[in-house]
Amino acid sequence: MAKSDATSVNRRSDIISAAIEVFAEVGYYRATTVQVAERANISQPYVFRFFSTKENLLLSALEVSWTRVVDAFRKVVETTSPELLETTLILEYENIQEKHRNEILLQMQAQTIQEEAIQNTMRGGFKEVRDMVLTAFREAGIEKSEERTLLFLARGVLCNVALALNMPELMKG
């Protein structure tokens, strides 16, 4: 990869990281590309060099966050014994929440945004996680795999609410 190509990839990544922070802090609708540019230490026109709209920037940020969850879960599924699968997936999600809080908050916001492209990205992320967990539970011989998958996803959503509201007691038990 040429140096300018590597710089572009790094700049694009910097912009997405800045957008995740800004969107999580002030909300997608209140956030501006000027704020994102300032956070990334670049000019606003440079943001538009990579992302033609704020929505495209949000979509890229959501893809980054979903990829993180999917990749982490895939690694757990591929390396964990059936007996420890569910517990290890839960621990991994808690780890993601702790280390990538803003990405989780961003996903939570995106669930309520009605633009079709954003809804499609969110549906795709949830579907990929659901399908992966369901398949892993079935292959691990976990009884009532569909119900356990539903409970796993529901617990994840509740954990997200607890994170957003700073109510860790919702995650106990």
PDB file of C-alpha atoms in Angstrom:
ATOM      1  CA  MET A   1       0.000   0.000   0.000  1.00  0.00           C
ATOM      2  CA  ALA A   2       1.364   3.407  -0.954  1.00  0.00           C
ATOM      3  CA  LYS A   3       1.945   5.943   1.797  1.00  0.00           C
ATOM      4  CA  SER A   4      -0.910   8.181   0.601  1.00  0.00           C
ATOM      5  CA  ASP A   5      -3.263   5.178   0.559  1.00  0.00           C
ATOM      6  CA  ALA A   6      -2.277   4.302   4.122  1.00  0.00           C
ATOM      7  CA  THR A   7      -2.743   7.925   5.168  1.00  0.00           C
ATOM      8  CA  SER A   8      -6.214   7.961   3.609  1.00  0.00           C
ATOM      9  CA  VAL A   9      -7.194   4.759   5.402  1.00  0.00           C
ATOM     10  CA  ASN A  10      -5.919   6.187   8.691  1.00  0.00           C
ATOM     11  CA  ARG A  11      -7.702   9.501   8.139  1.00  0.00           C
ATOM     12  CA  ARG A  12     -10.950   7.730   7.289  1.00  0.00           C
ATOM     13  CA  SER A  13     -10.603   5.667  10.464  1.00  0.00           C
ATOM     14  CA  ASP A  14      -9.830   8.817  12.498  1.00  0.00           C
ATOM     15  CA  ILE A  15     -12.960  10.491  11.138  1.00  0.00           C
ATOM     16  CA  ILE A  16     -15.122   7.483  11.987  1.00  0.00           C
ATOM     17  CA  SER A  17     -13.668   7.325  15.511  1.00  0.00           C
ATOM     18  CA  ALA A  18     -14.330  11.027  15.997  1.00  0.00           C
ATOM     19  CA  ALA A  19     -17.871  10.629  14.670  1.00  0.00           C
ATOM     20  CA  ILE A  20     -18.573   7.770  17.075  1.00  0.00           C
ATOM     21  CA  GLU A  21     -17.485   9.962  19.980  1.00  0.00           C
ATOM     22  CA  VAL A  22     -19.404  13.041  18.850  1.00  0.00           C
ATOM     23  CA  PHE A  23     -22.583  11.153  17.927  1.00  0.00           C
ATOM     24  CA  ALA A  24     -22.527   9.278  21.244  1.00  0.00           C
ATOM     25  CA  GLU A  25     -21.965  12.471  23.237  1.00  0.00           C
ATOM     26  CA  VAL A  26     -24.438  14.880  21.628  1.00  0.00           C
ATOM     27  CA  GLY A  27     -26.665  12.652  19.529  1.00  0.00           C
ATOM     28  CA  TYR A  28     -26.714  12.083  15.812  1.00  0.00           C
ATOM     29  CA  TYR A  29     -29.217  14.832  15.017  1.00  0.00           C
ATOM     30  CA  ARG A  30     -27.478  17.485  17.133  1.00  0.00           C
ATOM     31  CA  ALA A  31     -23.992  16.532  15.976  1.00  0.00           C
ATOM     32  CA  THR A  32     -22.425  18.409  13.097  1.00  0.00           C
ATOM     33  CA  THR A  33     -19.685  17.498  10.689  1.00  0.00           C
ATOM     34  CA  VAL A  34     -17.852  20.568  11.977  1.00  0.00           C
ATOM     35  CA  GLN A  35     -17.747  18.959  15.446  1.00  0.00           C
ATOM     36  CA  VAL A  36     -16.546  15.686  13.931  1.00  0.00           C
ATOM     37  CA  ALA A  37     -13.844  17.494  11.961  1.00  0.00           C
ATOM     38  CA  GLU A  38     -12.700  19.380  15.057  1.00  0.00           C
ATOM     39  CA  ARG A  39     -12.517  16.137  17.053  1.00  0.00           C
ATOM     40  CA  ALA A  40     -10.481  14.511  14.265  1.00  0.00           C
ATOM     41  CA  ASN A  41      -8.253  17.607  13.966  1.00  0.00           C
ATOM     42  CA  ILE A  42      -9.071  18.117  10.302  1.00  0.00           C
ATOM     43  CA  SER A  43     -11.129  20.522   8.232  1.00  0.00           C
ATOM     44  CA  GLN A  44     -14.815  19.971   7.572  1.00  0.00           C
ATOM     45  CA  PRO A  45     -14.308  19.724   3.789  1.00  0.00           C
ATOM     46  CA  TYR A  46     -11.885  16.880   4.452  1.00  0.00           C
ATOM     47  CA  VAL A  47     -14.693  14.950   6.182  1.00  0.00           C
ATOM     48  CA  PHE A  48     -16.744  15.286   3.004  1.00  0.00           C
ATOM     49  CA  ARG A  49     -13.834  13.982   0.968  1.00  0.00           C
ATOM     50  CA  PHE A  50     -14.485  10.604   2.607  1.00  0.00           C
ATOM     51  CA  PHE A  51     -18.202  10.806   3.420  1.00  0.00           C
ATOM     52  CA  SER A  52     -20.644  12.592   1.140  1.00  0.00           C
ATOM     53  CA  THR A  53     -23.242  13.012   3.908  1.00  0.00           C
ATOM     54  CA  LYS A  54     -23.499  12.856   7.667  1.00  0.00           C
ATOM     55  CA  GLU A  55     -25.754   9.819   7.211  1.00  0.00           C
ATOM     56  CA  ASN A  56     -23.009   8.003   5.278  1.00  0.00           C
ATOM     57  CA  LEU A  57     -20.646   8.774   8.124  1.00  0.00           C
ATOM     58  CA  LEU A  58     -23.142   7.331  10.613  1.00  0.00           C
ATOM     59  CA  LEU A  59     -23.568   4.222   8.480  1.00  0.00           C
ATOM     60  CA  SER A  60     -19.799   3.687   8.425  1.00  0.00           C
ATOM     61  CA  ALA A  61     -19.614   4.205  12.190  1.00  0.00           C
ATOM     62  CA  LEU A  62     -22.377   1.655  12.717  1.00  0.00           C
ATOM     63  CA  GLU A  63     -20.629  -0.826  10.447  1.00  0.00           C
ATOM     64  CA  VAL A  64     -17.467  -0.454  12.535  1.00  0.00           C
ATOM     65  CA  SER A  65     -19.395  -1.092  15.743  1.00  0.00           C
ATOM     66  CA  TRP A  66     -21.287  -4.099  14.387  1.00  0.00           C
ATOM     67  CA  THR A  67     -18.093  -5.561  12.920  1.00  0.00           C
ATOM     68  CA  ARG A  68     -16.466  -5.332  16.338  1.00  0.00           C
ATOM     69  CA  VAL A  69     -19.298  -7.285  17.971  1.00  0.00           C
ATOM     70  CA  VAL A  70     -19.535  -9.883  15.197  1.00  0.00           C
ATOM     71  CA  ASP A  71     -15.781 -10.459  15.050  1.00  0.00           C
ATOM     72  CA  ALA A  72     -15.528 -10.785  18.827  1.00  0.00           C
ATOM     73  CA  PHE A  73     -18.448 -13.222  18.968  1.00  0.00           C
ATOM     74  CA  ARG A  74     -17.068 -15.227  16.044  1.00  0.00           C
ATOM     75  CA  LYS A  75     -13.766 -15.635  17.873  1.00  0.00           C
ATOM     76  CA  VAL A  76     -15.591 -16.845  20.990  1.00  0.00           C
ATOM     77  CA  VAL A  77     -17.705 -19.282  18.978  1.00  0.00           C
ATOM     78  CA  GLU A  78     -14.627 -20.691  17.248  1.00  0.00           C
ATOM     79  CA  THR A  79     -12.507 -21.085  20.382  1.00  0.00           C
ATOM     80  CA  THR A  80     -14.859 -21.868  23.270  1.00  0.00           C
ATOM     81  CA  SER A  81     -16.132 -25.216  24.471  1.00  0.00           C
ATOM     82  CA  PRO A  82     -19.905 -25.790  24.260  1.00  0.00           C
ATOM     83  CA  GLU A  83     -20.211 -25.808  28.061  1.00  0.00           C
ATOM     84  CA  LEU A  84     -18.737 -22.310  28.351  1.00  0.00           C
ATOM     85  CA  LEU A  85     -20.148 -20.786  25.170  1.00  0.00           C
ATOM     86  CA  GLU A  86     -23.026 -18.730  26.547  1.00  0.00           C
ATOM     87  CA  THR A  87     -21.096 -17.477  29.562  1.00  0.00           C
ATOM     88  CA  THR A  88     -18.090 -16.539  27.429  1.00  0.00           C
ATOM     89  CA  LEU A  89     -20.274 -14.677  24.921  1.00  0.00           C
ATOM     90  CA  ILE A  90     -21.821 -12.699  27.794  1.00  0.00           C
ATOM     91  CA  LEU A  91     -18.383 -11.870  29.212  1.00  0.00           C
ATOM     92  CA  GLU A  92     -17.163 -10.813  25.769  1.00  0.00           C
ATOM     93  CA  TYR A  93     -20.138  -8.482  25.307  1.00  0.00           C
ATOM     94  CA  GLU A  94     -19.522  -6.962  28.730  1.00  0.00           C
ATOM     95  CA  ASN A  95     -15.918  -6.408  27.639  1.00  0.00           C
ATOM     96  CA  ILE A  96     -17.069  -4.671  24.453  1.00  0.00           C
ATOM     97  CA  GLN A  97     -19.428  -2.468  26.460  1.00  0.00           C
ATOM     98  CA  GLU A  98     -16.627  -1.477  28.800  1.00  0.00           C
ATOM     99  CA  LYS A  99     -14.012  -0.770  26.128  1.00  0.00           C
ATOM    100  CA  HIS A 100     -16.274   0.621  23.392  1.00  0.00           C
ATOM    101  CA  ARG A 101     -19.052   2.345  25.307  1.00  0.00           C
ATOM    102  CA  ASN A 102     -19.601   5.012  22.662  1.00  0.00           C
ATOM    103  CA  GLU A 103     -20.180   2.406  19.964  1.00  0.00           C
ATOM    104  CA  ILE A 104     -22.907   0.795  22.050  1.00  0.00           C
ATOM    105  CA  LEU A 105     -24.509   4.175  22.728  1.00  0.00           C
ATOM    106  CA  LEU A 106     -24.365   4.910  19.009  1.00  0.00           C
ATOM    107  CA  GLN A 107     -26.134   1.648  18.195  1.00  0.00           C
ATOM    108  CA  MET A 108     -28.811   2.441  20.759  1.00  0.00           C
ATOM    109  CA  GLN A 109     -29.480   5.816  19.141  1.00  0.00           C
ATOM    110  CA  ALA A 110     -29.552   4.289  15.685  1.00  0.00           C
ATOM    111  CA  GLN A 111     -32.317   1.901  16.717  1.00  0.00           C
ATOM    112  CA  THR A 112     -34.680   4.861  16.871  1.00  0.00           C
ATOM    113  CA  ILE A 113     -33.617   6.621  13.667  1.00  0.00           C
ATOM    114  CA  GLN A 114     -36.168   5.964  10.969  1.00  0.00           C
ATOM    115  CA  GLU A 115     -34.083   6.540   7.836  1.00  0.00           C
ATOM    116  CA  GLU A 116     -34.261   3.363   5.764  1.00  0.00           C
ATOM    117  CA  ALA A 117     -30.501   2.944   5.273  1.00  0.00           C
ATOM    118  CA  ILE A 118     -29.875   3.224   9.004  1.00  0.00           C
ATOM    119  CA  GLN A 119     -32.690   0.821   9.831  1.00  0.00           C
ATOM    120  CA  ASN A 120     -31.281  -1.638   7.275  1.00  0.00           C
ATOM    121  CA  THR A 121     -27.824  -1.428   8.847  1.00  0.00           C
ATOM    122  CA  MET A 122     -29.247  -2.000  12.318  1.00  0.00           C
ATOM    123  CA  ARG A 123     -31.421  -4.900  11.154  1.00  0.00           C
ATOM    124  CA  GLY A 124     -28.426  -6.426   9.398  1.00  0.00           C
ATOM    125  CA  GLY A 125     -26.257  -6.177  12.509  1.00  0.00           C
ATOM    126  CA  PHE A 126     -28.875  -7.683  14.798  1.00  0.00           C
ATOM    127  CA  LYS A 127     -29.651 -10.423  12.276  1.00  0.00           C
ATOM    128  CA  GLU A 128     -26.002 -11.375  11.890  1.00  0.00           C
ATOM    129  CA  VAL A 129     -25.504 -11.578  15.652  1.00  0.00           C
ATOM    130  CA  ARG A 130     -28.755 -13.485  16.163  1.00  0.00           C
ATOM    131  CA  ASP A 131     -27.990 -15.988  13.407  1.00  0.00           C
ATOM    132  CA  MET A 132     -24.441 -16.550  14.669  1.00  0.00           C
ATOM    133  CA  VAL A 133     -25.528 -17.076  18.277  1.00  0.00           C
ATOM    134  CA  LEU A 134     -28.449 -19.325  17.314  1.00  0.00           C
ATOM    135  CA  THR A 135     -26.256 -21.488  15.091  1.00  0.00           C
ATOM    136  CA  ALA A 136     -23.568 -21.691  17.779  1.00  0.00           C
ATOM    137  CA  PHE A 137     -26.110 -22.623  20.467  1.00  0.00           C
ATOM    138  CA  ARG A 138     -27.623 -25.309  18.235  1.00  0.00           C
ATOM    139  CA  GLU A 139     -24.227 -26.751  17.342  1.00  0.00           C
ATOM    140  CA  ALA A 140     -23.238 -26.706  21.022  1.00  0.00           C
ATOM    141  CA  GLY A 141     -26.337 -28.752  21.842  1.00  0.00           C
ATOM    142  CA  ILE A 142     -27.831 -26.062  24.057  1.00  0.00           C
ATOM    143  CA  GLU A 143     -31.430 -26.987  24.838  1.00  0.00           C
ATOM    144  CA  LYS A 144     -34.133 -24.592  23.643  1.00  0.00           C
ATOM    145  CA  SER A 145     -31.568 -22.826  21.430  1.00  0.00           C
ATOM    146  CA  GLU A 146     -34.068 -20.349  19.985  1.00  0.00           C
ATOM    147  CA  GLU A 147     -35.362 -19.328  23.397  1.00  0.00           C
ATOM    148  CA  ARG A 148     -31.832 -19.067  24.817  1.00  0.00           C
ATOM    149  CA  THR A 149     -30.785 -16.949  21.834  1.00  0.00           C
ATOM    150  CA  LEU A 150     -33.748 -14.636  22.403  1.00  0.00           C
ATOM    151  CA  LEU A 151     -32.856 -14.324  26.084  1.00  0.00           C
ATOM    152  CA  PHE A 152     -29.209 -13.702  25.215  1.00  0.00           C
ATOM    153  CA  LEU A 153     -30.176 -10.858  22.861  1.00  0.00           C
ATOM    154  CA  ALA A 154     -32.700  -9.454  25.335  1.00  0.00           C
ATOM    155  CA  ARG A 155     -30.071  -9.455  28.065  1.00  0.00           C
ATOM    156  CA  GLY A 156     -27.706  -7.602  25.728  1.00  0.00           C
ATOM    157  CA  VAL A 157     -30.312  -4.932  25.055  1.00  0.00           C
ATOM    158  CA  LEU A 158     -31.003  -4.607  28.783  1.00  0.00           C
ATOM    159  CA  CYS A 159     -27.265  -4.282  29.407  1.00  0.00           C
ATOM    160  CA  ASN A 160     -27.189  -1.479  26.839  1.00  0.00           C
ATOM    161  CA  VAL A 161     -29.987   0.327  28.670  1.00  0.00           C
ATOM    162  CA  ALA A 162     -28.147  -0.138  31.969  1.00  0.00           C
ATOM    163  CA  LEU A 163     -24.996   1.293  30.383  1.00  0.00           C
ATOM    164  CA  ALA A 164     -26.814   4.314  28.951  1.00  0.00           C
ATOM    165  CA  LEU A 165     -28.640   5.077  32.195  1.00  0.00           C
ATOM    166  CA  ASN A 166     -25.667   4.283  34.447  1.00  0.00           C
ATOM    167  CA  MET A 167     -27.704   1.630  36.253  1.00  0.00           C
ATOM    168  CA  PRO A 168     -25.369  -1.349  36.702  1.00  0.00           C
ATOM    169  CA  GLU A 169     -27.898  -2.950  39.029  1.00  0.00           C
ATOM    170  CA  LEU A 170     -29.976  -3.813  35.950  1.00  0.00           C
ATOM    171  CA  MET A 171     -27.212  -6.203  34.880  1.00  0.00           C
ATOM    172  CA  LYS A 172     -26.992  -8.125  38.134  1.00  0.00           C
ATOM    173  CA  GLY A 173     -28.394 -11.596  38.370  1.00  0.00           C
TER     174      GLY A 173
END
